[in-house]
Coordinates of C-alpha atoms and ligand atoms in Angstrom, one line a residue:
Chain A
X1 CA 45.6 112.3 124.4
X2 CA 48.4 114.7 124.7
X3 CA 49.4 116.4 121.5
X4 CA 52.1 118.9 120.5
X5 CA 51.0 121.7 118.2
X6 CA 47.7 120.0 117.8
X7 CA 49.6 116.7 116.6
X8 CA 48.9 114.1 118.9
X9 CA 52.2 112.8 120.2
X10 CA 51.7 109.0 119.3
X11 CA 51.7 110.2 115.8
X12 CA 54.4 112.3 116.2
X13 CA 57.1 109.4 117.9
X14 CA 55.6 107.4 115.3
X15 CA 57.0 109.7 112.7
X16 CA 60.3 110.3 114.4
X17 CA 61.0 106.3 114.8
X18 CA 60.3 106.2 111.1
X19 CA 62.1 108.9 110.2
X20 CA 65.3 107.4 112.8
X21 CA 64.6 104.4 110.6
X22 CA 64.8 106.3 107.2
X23 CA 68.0 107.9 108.7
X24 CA 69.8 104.6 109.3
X25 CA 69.7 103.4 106.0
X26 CA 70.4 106.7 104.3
X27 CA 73.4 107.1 107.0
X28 CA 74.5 103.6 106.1
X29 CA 74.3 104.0 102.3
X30 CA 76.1 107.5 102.5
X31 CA 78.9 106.0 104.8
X32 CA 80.0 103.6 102.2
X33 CA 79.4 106.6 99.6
X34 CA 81.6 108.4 101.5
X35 CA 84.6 106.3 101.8
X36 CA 84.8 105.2 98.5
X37 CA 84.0 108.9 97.0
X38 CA 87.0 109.5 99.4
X39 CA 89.4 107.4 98.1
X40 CA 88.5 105.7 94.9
X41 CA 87.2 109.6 93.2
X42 CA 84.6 107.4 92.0
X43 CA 80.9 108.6 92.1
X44 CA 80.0 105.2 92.5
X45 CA 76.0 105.1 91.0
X46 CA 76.1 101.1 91.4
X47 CA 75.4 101.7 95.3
X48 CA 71.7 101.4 95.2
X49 CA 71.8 98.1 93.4
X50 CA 74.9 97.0 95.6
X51 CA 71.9 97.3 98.6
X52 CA 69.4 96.0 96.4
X53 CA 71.8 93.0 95.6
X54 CA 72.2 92.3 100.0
X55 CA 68.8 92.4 100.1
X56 CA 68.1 89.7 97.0
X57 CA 71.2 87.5 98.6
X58 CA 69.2 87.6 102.2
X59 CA 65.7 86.6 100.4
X60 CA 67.9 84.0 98.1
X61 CA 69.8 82.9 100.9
X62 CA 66.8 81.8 102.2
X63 CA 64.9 80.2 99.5
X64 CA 67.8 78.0 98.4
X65 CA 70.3 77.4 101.2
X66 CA 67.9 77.6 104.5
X67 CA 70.0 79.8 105.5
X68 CA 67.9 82.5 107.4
X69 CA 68.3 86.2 108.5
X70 CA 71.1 86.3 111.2
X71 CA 73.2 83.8 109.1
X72 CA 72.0 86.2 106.0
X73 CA 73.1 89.3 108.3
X74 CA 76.9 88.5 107.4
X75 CA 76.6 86.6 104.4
X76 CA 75.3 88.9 102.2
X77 CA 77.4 91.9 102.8
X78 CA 80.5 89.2 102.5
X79 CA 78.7 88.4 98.7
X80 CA 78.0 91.8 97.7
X81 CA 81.9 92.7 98.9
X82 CA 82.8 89.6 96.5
X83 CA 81.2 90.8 93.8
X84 CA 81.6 94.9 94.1
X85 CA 85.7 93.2 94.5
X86 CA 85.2 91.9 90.9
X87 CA 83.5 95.2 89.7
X88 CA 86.9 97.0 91.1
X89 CA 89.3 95.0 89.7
X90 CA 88.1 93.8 86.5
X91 CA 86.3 97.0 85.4
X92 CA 86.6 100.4 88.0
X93 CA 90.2 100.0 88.3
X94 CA 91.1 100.8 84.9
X95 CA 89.5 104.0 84.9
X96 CA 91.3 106.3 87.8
X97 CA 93.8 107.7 85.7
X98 CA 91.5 108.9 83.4
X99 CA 88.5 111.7 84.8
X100 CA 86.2 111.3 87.5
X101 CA 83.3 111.3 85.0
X102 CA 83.9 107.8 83.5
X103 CA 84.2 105.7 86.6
X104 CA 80.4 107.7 87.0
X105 CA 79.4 106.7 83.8
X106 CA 80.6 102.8 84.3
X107 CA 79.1 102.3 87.9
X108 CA 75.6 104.4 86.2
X109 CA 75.6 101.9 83.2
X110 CA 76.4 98.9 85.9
X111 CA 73.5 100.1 88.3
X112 CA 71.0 99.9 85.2
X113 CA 72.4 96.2 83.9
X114 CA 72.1 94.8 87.5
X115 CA 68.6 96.1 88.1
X116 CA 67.3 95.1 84.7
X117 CA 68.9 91.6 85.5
X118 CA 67.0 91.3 88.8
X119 CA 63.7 92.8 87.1
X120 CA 63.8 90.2 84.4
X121 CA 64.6 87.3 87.0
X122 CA 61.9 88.4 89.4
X123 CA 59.6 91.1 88.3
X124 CA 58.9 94.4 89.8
X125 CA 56.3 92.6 92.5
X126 CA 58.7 92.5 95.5
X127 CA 59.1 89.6 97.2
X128 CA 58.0 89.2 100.9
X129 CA 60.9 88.7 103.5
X130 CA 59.6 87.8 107.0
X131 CA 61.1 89.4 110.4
X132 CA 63.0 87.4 112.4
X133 CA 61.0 85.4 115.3
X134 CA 63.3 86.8 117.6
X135 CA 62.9 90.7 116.6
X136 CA 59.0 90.6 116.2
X137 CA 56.5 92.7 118.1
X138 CA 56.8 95.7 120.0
X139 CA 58.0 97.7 123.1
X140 CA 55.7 99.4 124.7
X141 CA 57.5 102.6 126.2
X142 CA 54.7 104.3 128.0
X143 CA 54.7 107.0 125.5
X144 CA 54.5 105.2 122.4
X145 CA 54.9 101.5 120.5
X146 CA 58.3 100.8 119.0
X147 CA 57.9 97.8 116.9
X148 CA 61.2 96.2 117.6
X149 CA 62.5 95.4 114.2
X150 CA 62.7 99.1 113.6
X151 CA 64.6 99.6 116.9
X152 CA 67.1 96.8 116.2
X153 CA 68.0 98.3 112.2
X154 CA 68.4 102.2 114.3
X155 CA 70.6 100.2 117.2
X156 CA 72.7 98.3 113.8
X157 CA 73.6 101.3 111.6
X158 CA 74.5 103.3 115.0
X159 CA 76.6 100.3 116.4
X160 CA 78.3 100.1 112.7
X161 CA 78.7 103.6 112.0
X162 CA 80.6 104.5 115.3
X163 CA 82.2 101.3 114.9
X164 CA 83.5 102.4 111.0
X165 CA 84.1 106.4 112.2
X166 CA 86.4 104.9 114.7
X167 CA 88.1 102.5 112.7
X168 CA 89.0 105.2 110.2
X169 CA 90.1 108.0 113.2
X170 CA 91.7 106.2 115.7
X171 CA 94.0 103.3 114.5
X172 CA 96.5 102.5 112.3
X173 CA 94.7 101.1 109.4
X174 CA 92.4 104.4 109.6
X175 CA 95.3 106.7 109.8
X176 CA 96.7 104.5 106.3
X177 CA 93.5 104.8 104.8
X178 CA 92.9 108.5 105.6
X179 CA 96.3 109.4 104.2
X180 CA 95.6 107.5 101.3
X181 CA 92.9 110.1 100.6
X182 CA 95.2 112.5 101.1
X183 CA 98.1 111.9 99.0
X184 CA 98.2 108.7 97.9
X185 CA 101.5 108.4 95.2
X186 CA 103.8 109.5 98.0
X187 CA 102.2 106.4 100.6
X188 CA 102.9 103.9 97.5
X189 CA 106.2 105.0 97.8
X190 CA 106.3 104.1 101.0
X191 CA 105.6 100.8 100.6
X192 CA 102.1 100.9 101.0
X193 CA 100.1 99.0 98.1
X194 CA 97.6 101.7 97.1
X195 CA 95.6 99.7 94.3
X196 CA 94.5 97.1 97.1
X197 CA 93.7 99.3 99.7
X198 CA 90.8 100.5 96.9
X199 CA 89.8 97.4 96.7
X200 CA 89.1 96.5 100.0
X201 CA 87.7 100.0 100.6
X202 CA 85.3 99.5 97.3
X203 CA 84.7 96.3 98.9
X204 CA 83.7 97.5 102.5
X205 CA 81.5 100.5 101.0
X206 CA 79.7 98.2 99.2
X207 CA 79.5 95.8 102.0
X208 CA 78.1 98.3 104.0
X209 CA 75.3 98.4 101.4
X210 CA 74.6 94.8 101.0
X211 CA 74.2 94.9 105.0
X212 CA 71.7 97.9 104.6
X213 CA 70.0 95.6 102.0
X214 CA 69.5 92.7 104.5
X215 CA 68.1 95.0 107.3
X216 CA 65.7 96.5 104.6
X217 CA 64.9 93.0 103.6
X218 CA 61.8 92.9 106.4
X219 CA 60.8 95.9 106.3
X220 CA 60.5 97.2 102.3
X221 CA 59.8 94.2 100.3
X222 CA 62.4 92.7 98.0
X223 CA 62.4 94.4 94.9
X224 CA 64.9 95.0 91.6
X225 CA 64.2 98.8 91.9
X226 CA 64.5 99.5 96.3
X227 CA 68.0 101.1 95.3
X228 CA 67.3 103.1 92.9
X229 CA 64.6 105.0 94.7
X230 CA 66.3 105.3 97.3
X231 CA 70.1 105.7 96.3
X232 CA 68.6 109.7 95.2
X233 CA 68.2 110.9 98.8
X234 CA 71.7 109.3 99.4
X235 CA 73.3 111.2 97.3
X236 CA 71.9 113.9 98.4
X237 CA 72.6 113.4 101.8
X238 CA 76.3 113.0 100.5
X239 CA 76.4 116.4 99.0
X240 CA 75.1 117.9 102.2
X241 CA 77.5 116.3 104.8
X242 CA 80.1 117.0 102.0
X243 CA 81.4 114.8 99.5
X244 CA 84.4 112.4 101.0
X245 CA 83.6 113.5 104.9
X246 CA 82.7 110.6 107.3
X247 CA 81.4 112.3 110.1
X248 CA 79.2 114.4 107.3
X249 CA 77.7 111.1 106.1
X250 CA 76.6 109.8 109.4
X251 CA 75.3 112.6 111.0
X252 CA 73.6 114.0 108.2
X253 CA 72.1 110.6 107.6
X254 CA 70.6 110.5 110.6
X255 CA 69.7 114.2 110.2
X256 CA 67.7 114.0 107.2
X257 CA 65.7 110.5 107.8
X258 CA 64.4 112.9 111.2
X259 CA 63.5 115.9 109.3
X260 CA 62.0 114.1 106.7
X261 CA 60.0 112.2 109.8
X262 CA 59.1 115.7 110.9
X263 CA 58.2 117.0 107.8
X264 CA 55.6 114.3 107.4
X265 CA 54.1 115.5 110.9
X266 CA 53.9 119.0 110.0
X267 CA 54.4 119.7 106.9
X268 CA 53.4 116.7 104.5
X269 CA 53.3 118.6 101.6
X270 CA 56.7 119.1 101.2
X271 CA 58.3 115.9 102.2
X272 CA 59.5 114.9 99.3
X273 CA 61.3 117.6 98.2
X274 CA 62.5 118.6 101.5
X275 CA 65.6 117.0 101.6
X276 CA 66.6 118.6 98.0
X277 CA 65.8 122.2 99.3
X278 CA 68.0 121.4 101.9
X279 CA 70.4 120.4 99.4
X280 CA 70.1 123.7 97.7
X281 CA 70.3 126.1 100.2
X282 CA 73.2 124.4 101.6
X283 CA 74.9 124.7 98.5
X284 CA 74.2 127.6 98.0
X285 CA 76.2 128.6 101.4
X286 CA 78.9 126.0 101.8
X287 CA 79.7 124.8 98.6
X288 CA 81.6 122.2 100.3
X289 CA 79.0 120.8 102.4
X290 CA 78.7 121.0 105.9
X291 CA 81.5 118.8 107.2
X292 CA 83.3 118.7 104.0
X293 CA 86.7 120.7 103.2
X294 CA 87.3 122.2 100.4
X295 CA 89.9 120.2 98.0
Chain B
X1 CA 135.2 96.9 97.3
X2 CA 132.2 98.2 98.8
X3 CA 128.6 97.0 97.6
X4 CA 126.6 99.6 95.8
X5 CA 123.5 100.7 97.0
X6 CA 122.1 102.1 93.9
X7 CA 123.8 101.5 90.3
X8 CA 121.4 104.1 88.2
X9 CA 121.6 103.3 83.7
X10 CA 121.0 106.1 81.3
X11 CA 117.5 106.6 83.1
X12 CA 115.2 108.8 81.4
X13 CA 111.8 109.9 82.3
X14 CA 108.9 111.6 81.2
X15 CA 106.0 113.8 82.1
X16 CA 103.4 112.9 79.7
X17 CA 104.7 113.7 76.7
X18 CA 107.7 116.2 77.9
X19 CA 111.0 114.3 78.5
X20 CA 112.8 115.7 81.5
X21 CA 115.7 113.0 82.0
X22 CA 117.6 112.4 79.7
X23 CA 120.1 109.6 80.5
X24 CA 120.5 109.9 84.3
X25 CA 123.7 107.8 84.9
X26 CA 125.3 108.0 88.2
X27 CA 126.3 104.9 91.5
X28 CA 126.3 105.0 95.5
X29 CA 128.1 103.0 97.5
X30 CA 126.4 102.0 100.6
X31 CA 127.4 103.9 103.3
X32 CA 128.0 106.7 101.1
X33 CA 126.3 110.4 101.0
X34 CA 126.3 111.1 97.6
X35 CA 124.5 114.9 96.3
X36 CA 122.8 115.9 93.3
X37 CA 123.9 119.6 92.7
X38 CA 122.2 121.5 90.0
X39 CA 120.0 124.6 89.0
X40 CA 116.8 125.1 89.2
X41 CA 114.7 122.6 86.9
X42 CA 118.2 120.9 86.1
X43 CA 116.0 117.3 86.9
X44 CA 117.3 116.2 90.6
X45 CA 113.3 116.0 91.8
X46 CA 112.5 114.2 88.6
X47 CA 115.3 111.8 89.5
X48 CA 114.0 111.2 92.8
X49 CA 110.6 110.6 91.3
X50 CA 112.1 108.2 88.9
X51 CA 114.0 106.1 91.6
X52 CA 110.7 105.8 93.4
X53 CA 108.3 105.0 90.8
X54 CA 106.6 108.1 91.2
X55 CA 104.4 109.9 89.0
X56 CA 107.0 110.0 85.7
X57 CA 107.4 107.1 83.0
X58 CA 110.7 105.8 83.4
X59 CA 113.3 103.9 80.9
X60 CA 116.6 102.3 81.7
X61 CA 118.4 100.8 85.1
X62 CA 117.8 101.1 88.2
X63 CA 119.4 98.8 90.8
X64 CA 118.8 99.1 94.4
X65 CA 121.3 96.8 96.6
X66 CA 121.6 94.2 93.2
X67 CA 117.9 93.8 92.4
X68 CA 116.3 95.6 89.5
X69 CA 113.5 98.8 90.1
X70 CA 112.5 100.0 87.0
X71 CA 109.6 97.0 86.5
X72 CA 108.3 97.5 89.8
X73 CA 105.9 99.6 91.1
X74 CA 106.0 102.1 93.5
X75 CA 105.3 100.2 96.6
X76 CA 107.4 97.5 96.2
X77 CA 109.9 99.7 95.4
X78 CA 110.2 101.1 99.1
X79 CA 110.5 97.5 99.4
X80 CA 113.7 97.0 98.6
X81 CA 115.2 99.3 101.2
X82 CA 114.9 102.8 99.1
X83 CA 112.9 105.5 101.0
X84 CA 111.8 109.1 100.3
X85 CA 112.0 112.2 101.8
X86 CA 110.3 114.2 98.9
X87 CA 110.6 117.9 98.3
X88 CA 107.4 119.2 99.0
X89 CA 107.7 117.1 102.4
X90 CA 104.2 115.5 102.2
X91 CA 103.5 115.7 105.8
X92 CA 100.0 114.8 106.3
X93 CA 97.2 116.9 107.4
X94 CA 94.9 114.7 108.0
X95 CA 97.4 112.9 110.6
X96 CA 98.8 113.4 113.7
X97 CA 102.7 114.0 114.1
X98 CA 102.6 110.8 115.9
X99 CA 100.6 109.2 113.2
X100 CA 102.7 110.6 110.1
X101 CA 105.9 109.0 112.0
X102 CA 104.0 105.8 112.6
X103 CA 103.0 106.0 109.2
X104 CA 105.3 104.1 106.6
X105 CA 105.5 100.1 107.1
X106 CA 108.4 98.5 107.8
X107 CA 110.1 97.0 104.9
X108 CA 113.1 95.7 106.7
X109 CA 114.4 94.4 109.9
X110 CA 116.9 97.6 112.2
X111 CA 115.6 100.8 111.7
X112 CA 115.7 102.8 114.4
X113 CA 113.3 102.6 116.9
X114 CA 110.8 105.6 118.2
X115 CA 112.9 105.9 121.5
X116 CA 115.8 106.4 119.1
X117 CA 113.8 109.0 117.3
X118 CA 112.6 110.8 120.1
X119 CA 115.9 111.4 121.1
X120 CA 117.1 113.0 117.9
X121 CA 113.7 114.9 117.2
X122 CA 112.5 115.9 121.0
X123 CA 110.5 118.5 119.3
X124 CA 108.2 115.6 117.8
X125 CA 107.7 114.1 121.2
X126 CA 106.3 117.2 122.3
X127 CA 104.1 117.7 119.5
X128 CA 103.1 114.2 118.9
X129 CA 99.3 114.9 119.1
X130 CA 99.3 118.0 116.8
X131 CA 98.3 117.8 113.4
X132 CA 101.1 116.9 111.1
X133 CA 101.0 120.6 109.4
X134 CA 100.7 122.8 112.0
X135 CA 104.5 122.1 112.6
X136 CA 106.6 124.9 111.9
X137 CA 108.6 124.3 108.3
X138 CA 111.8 123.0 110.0
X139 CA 109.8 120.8 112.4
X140 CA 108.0 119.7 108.9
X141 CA 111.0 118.9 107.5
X142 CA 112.5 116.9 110.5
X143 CA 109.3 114.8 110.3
X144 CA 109.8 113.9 107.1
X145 CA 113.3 112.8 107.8
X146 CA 112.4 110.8 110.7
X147 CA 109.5 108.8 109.9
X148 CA 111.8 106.8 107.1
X149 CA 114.5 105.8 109.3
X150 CA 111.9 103.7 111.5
X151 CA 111.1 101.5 108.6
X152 CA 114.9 99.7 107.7
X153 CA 115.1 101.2 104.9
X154 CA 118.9 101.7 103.9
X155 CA 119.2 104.3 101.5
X156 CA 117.4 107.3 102.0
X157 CA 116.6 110.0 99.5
X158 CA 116.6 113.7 100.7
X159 CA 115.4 116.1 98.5
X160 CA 116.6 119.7 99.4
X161 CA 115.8 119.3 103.1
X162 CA 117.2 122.8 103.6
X163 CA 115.1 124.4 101.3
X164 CA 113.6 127.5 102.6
X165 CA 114.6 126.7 106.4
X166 CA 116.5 129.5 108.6
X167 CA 120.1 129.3 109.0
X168 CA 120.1 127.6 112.4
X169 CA 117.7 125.1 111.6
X170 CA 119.7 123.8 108.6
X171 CA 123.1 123.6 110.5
X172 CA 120.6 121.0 112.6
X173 CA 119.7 118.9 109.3
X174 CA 123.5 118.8 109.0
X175 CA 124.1 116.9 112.4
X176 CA 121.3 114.6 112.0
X177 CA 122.3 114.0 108.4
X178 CA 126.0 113.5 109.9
X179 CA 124.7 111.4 112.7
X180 CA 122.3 109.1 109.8
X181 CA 125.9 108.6 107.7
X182 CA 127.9 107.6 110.8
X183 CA 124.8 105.0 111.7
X184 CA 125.8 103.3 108.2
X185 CA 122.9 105.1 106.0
X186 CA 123.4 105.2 102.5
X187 CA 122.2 108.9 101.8
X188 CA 121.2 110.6 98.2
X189 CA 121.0 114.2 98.9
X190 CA 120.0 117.0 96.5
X191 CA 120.6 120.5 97.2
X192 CA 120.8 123.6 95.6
X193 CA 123.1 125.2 98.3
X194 CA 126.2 123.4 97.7
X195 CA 128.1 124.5 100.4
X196 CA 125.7 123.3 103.0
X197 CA 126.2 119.6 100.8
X198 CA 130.4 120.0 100.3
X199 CA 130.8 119.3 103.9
X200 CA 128.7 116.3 104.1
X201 CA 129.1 114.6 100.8
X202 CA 131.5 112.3 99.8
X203 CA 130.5 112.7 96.0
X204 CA 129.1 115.3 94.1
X205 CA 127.2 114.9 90.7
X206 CA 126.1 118.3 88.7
X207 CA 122.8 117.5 86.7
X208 CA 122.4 119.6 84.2
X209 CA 119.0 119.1 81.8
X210 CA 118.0 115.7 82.8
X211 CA 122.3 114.4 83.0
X212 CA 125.0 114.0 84.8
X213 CA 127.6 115.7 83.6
X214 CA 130.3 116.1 86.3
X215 CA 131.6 114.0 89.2
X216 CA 133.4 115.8 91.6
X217 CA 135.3 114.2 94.9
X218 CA 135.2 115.4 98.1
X219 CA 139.0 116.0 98.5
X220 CA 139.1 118.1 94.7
X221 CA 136.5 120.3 95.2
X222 CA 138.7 122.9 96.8
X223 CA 140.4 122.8 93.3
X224 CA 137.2 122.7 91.1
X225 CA 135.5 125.9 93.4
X226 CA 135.4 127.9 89.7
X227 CA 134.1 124.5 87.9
X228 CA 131.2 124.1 90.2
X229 CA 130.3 127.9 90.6
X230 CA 130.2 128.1 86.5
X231 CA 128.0 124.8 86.7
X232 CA 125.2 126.0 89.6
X233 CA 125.7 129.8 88.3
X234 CA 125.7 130.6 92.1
Ligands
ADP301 N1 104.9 117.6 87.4 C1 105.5 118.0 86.3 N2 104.9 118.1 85.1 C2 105.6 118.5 84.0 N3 106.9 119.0 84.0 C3 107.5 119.0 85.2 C4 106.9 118.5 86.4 N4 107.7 118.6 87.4 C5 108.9 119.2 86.9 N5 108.7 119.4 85.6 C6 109.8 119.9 84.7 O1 110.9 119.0 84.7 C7 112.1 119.7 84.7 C8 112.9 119.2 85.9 O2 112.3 119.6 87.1 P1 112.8 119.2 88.5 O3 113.1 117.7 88.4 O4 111.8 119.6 89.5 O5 114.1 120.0 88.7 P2 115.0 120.3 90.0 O6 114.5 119.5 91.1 O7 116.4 120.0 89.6 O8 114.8 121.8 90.3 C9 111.8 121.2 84.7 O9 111.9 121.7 83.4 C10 110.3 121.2 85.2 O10 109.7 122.3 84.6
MG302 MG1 113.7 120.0 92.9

């Protein structure tokens, strides 16, 4: 069998599909991070249970209306954007004006309410959420097995990411939205209305979530507390591609979920904390992050 | 008689706690270029601010073409056919030139269209891929002009559009503001280099801490040179 640097090579695609797989999620989580961080100012902590939530609407979706996983696929982002729109309006958007620190506090005390709400409803067990017939089994490459579940949630969170990079960068909603970061009193005053155009970006960020929750759905089981192991690595991820940046999100999504695959390969030991030392020493040397500018 | 564009009440406004304006009372005409003259820190930005909605508390009356602004907010506002050409210029980094003139919606039907804005600003033709800011200051500033006449907006706000600009350059903002008055906009035009604004304005107000406290005519302010010098302490 061949191997590289003693590991044999199965092992090692293995690892780097998984680690692809990792990276999809985190790039998709950070993504909607990102914009709303850009935006909104808001640290928003209630991310992880906004993914959580998708994947509990796919699995209730199910149980309750028949209504399986492609119907699920853009259902659930469309509740979780319903209900992250209520969170905006009713609660988030009284707190811009005062310091970035409350809207962190609010979405931290939210993430905590939601999760114990799910954990009371449906224990910590995690509930079992099948793969669709039509994405079961495996390709066989010649060089390794790709089941292809874990192909089609890589091929999604690329298609959407691109999709979302070039919604923001080449038309004329993206050019709104990106001045709207920039300085947003003087596009009110050009007619623009500001306070919806948070909305709908709270609402797509968390969307983006709740989509990540239903791809996760067959692969991690369903479970009250998915997001908050998870929503960690995010952030860091955030901080590294640089807080606000796009591009940083997605590439540095992608970025990590392979390193931390590679780490597992070669160095097990340290693939937990891997992505935190990375944090670190990128702090240490761009402050801003690596795509992020300095505001 | 003439319809007036903006009919402004004993306006005053606030940062925070510090009270800038305090009884802002002044009327344009449409079709009118009216200035703001005044020193330094007199209050004609904080006016502007106030008209738009824009980052001061506000108190008093504002009508723009017979409907009332100070209740609304910002964006709706701009709605009404009132648009801003702020001091700072606000030209947008993270946009093209292109995209910065594209930017602001239309709020009403005839403004002019980006043929007709090409032809006035050929420099933003050229440079409609660059990023906004790496325009020289003049170019800035003719950005910021342009990209509120596409929207049909009738009365436009200039704030010190000369400011800081070499001599040629501003003689340029002159024509184009001449050209925008013969077109039929109603213009509001603070400066602090009043003799670049006596040969465009009709009106003159002096602000002076957050009022108005002189009008002066076009045709009188041959007579009132000493007035107006003792006013700007230019
Ligand atoms: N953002 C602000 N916060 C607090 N005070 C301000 C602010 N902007 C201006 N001021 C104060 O308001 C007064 C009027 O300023 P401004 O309207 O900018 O004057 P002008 O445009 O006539 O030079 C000044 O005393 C200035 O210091
Ligand atoms: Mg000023």
């Amino acid at each position: 069998m061949p191997t590289v640097f003693g590991i044999p090579m199965a092992a090692l695609f293995g690892q780097v599909v998984l680690g692809c797989v990792n990276g999809a999620f985190y790039a998709l989580l950070s993504l909607g991070l990102a914009l709303i961080f850009g935006l909104l100012n808001v640290i928003n902590f209630a991310h992880g249970a906004l993914y959580m939530m998708g994947a509990f609407a796919a699995w209730l979706l199910l149980g309750y209306a028949g209504i399986g996983y492609w119907g699920s696929l853009i259902l659930a982002p469309l509740i979780v954007a319903l209900i992250a729109g209520l969170i905006e309006r009713l609660l988030l958007s009284h707190l811009y004006k005062l310091d970035h620190l409350y809207g962190l506090l609010l979405t931290f005390g939210l993430a905590l309410l939601l999760e114990g709400l799910f954990r009371q409803q449906f224990g910590v067990s995690g509930l079992p959420y099948a793969v669709p017939p039509e994405l079961q089994g495996v390709w066989n490459l010649g060089f390794m097995i790709l089941p292809i579940y874990r192909g089609w949630v890589v091929a999604v969170s690329v298609v959407v990411c691109v999709s979302i990079w070039a919604l923001i960068e080449k038309t004329k909603l993206g050019a709104i939205l990106r001045a709207a970061t920039e300085n947003p009193t003087l596009l009110a005053a050009f007619g623009v209305n500001v306070p919806l155009l948070m909305t709908a970006t709270f609402c797509l960020g968390a969307a983006l979530a709740g989509l990540s929750g239903v791809l996760a759905a067959p692969i991690y089981s369903v479970n009250p507390l998915m997001g908050s192991n998870l929503i960690i690595v995010v952030f860091a991820v955030v901080v590294i591609g640089g807080m606000g940046s796009i591009m940083g999100a997605v590439v540095t999504g992608f970025a990590l979920g392979l390193i931390e695959g590679l780490c597992k390969v070669f160095v097990p030991q340290v693939t937990a904390t891997a992505v935190f030392v990375i944090m670190a020493i990128v702090l240490l040397v761009r402050p801003a992050g690596l795509f992020g500018k300095r505001r | 008689m003439a319809k007036a564009a903006l009919d402004v009440k004993d306006l005053h406004a606030w940062y925070g706690d510090s009270h800038v304006l305090h009884g802002m009372t002044f009327h344009v005409q449409e079709g009118e270029v009216v200035t703001l003259l005044g020193r330094n820190g007199a209050g004609k930005t904080t006016t502007m601010r106030a008209l738009m909605g824009s980052g001061v508390r506000r108190q008093g009356e504002i009508m723009v073409g017979g409907a009332s602004a100070i209740d609304l907010p910002s964006h709706k506002i701009a709605r009404l056919g009132l648009a801003w050409c702020p001091e700072e210029r606000g030209i947008y980094s993270a946009l093209s030139v292109q995209e910065n003139l594209m930017l602001p919606p239309e709020v009403r039907p005839g403004g002019l269209s980006v043929e007709e804005i090409h032809q006035m600003f050929p420099r933003l033709k050229e440079r409609a891929k660059s990023q906004g800011t790496k325009l020289s200051g003049g170019e800035q500033q003719m950005l910021a002009i342009a990209r509120i006449l596409r929207t049909g907006a009738h009365t436009l706000l200039l704030d010190e559009p000369t400011e800081g600009l070499a001599p040629i350059i501003v003689k340029q903002i002159g024509r184009i503001i001449a050209q925008l008055r013969e077109r039929g906009f109603t213009i509001v035009l603070v400066e602090q280099n009043f003799h670049f604004a006596s040969t465009l304005a009709d009106r003159n107000y002096v602000v002076d801490r957050g009022r108005v406290i002189d009008m002066i005519p076009k045709h009188a302010l041959a007579d009132n040179k000493e007035k107006l010098v003792g006013y700007l302490g230019v």
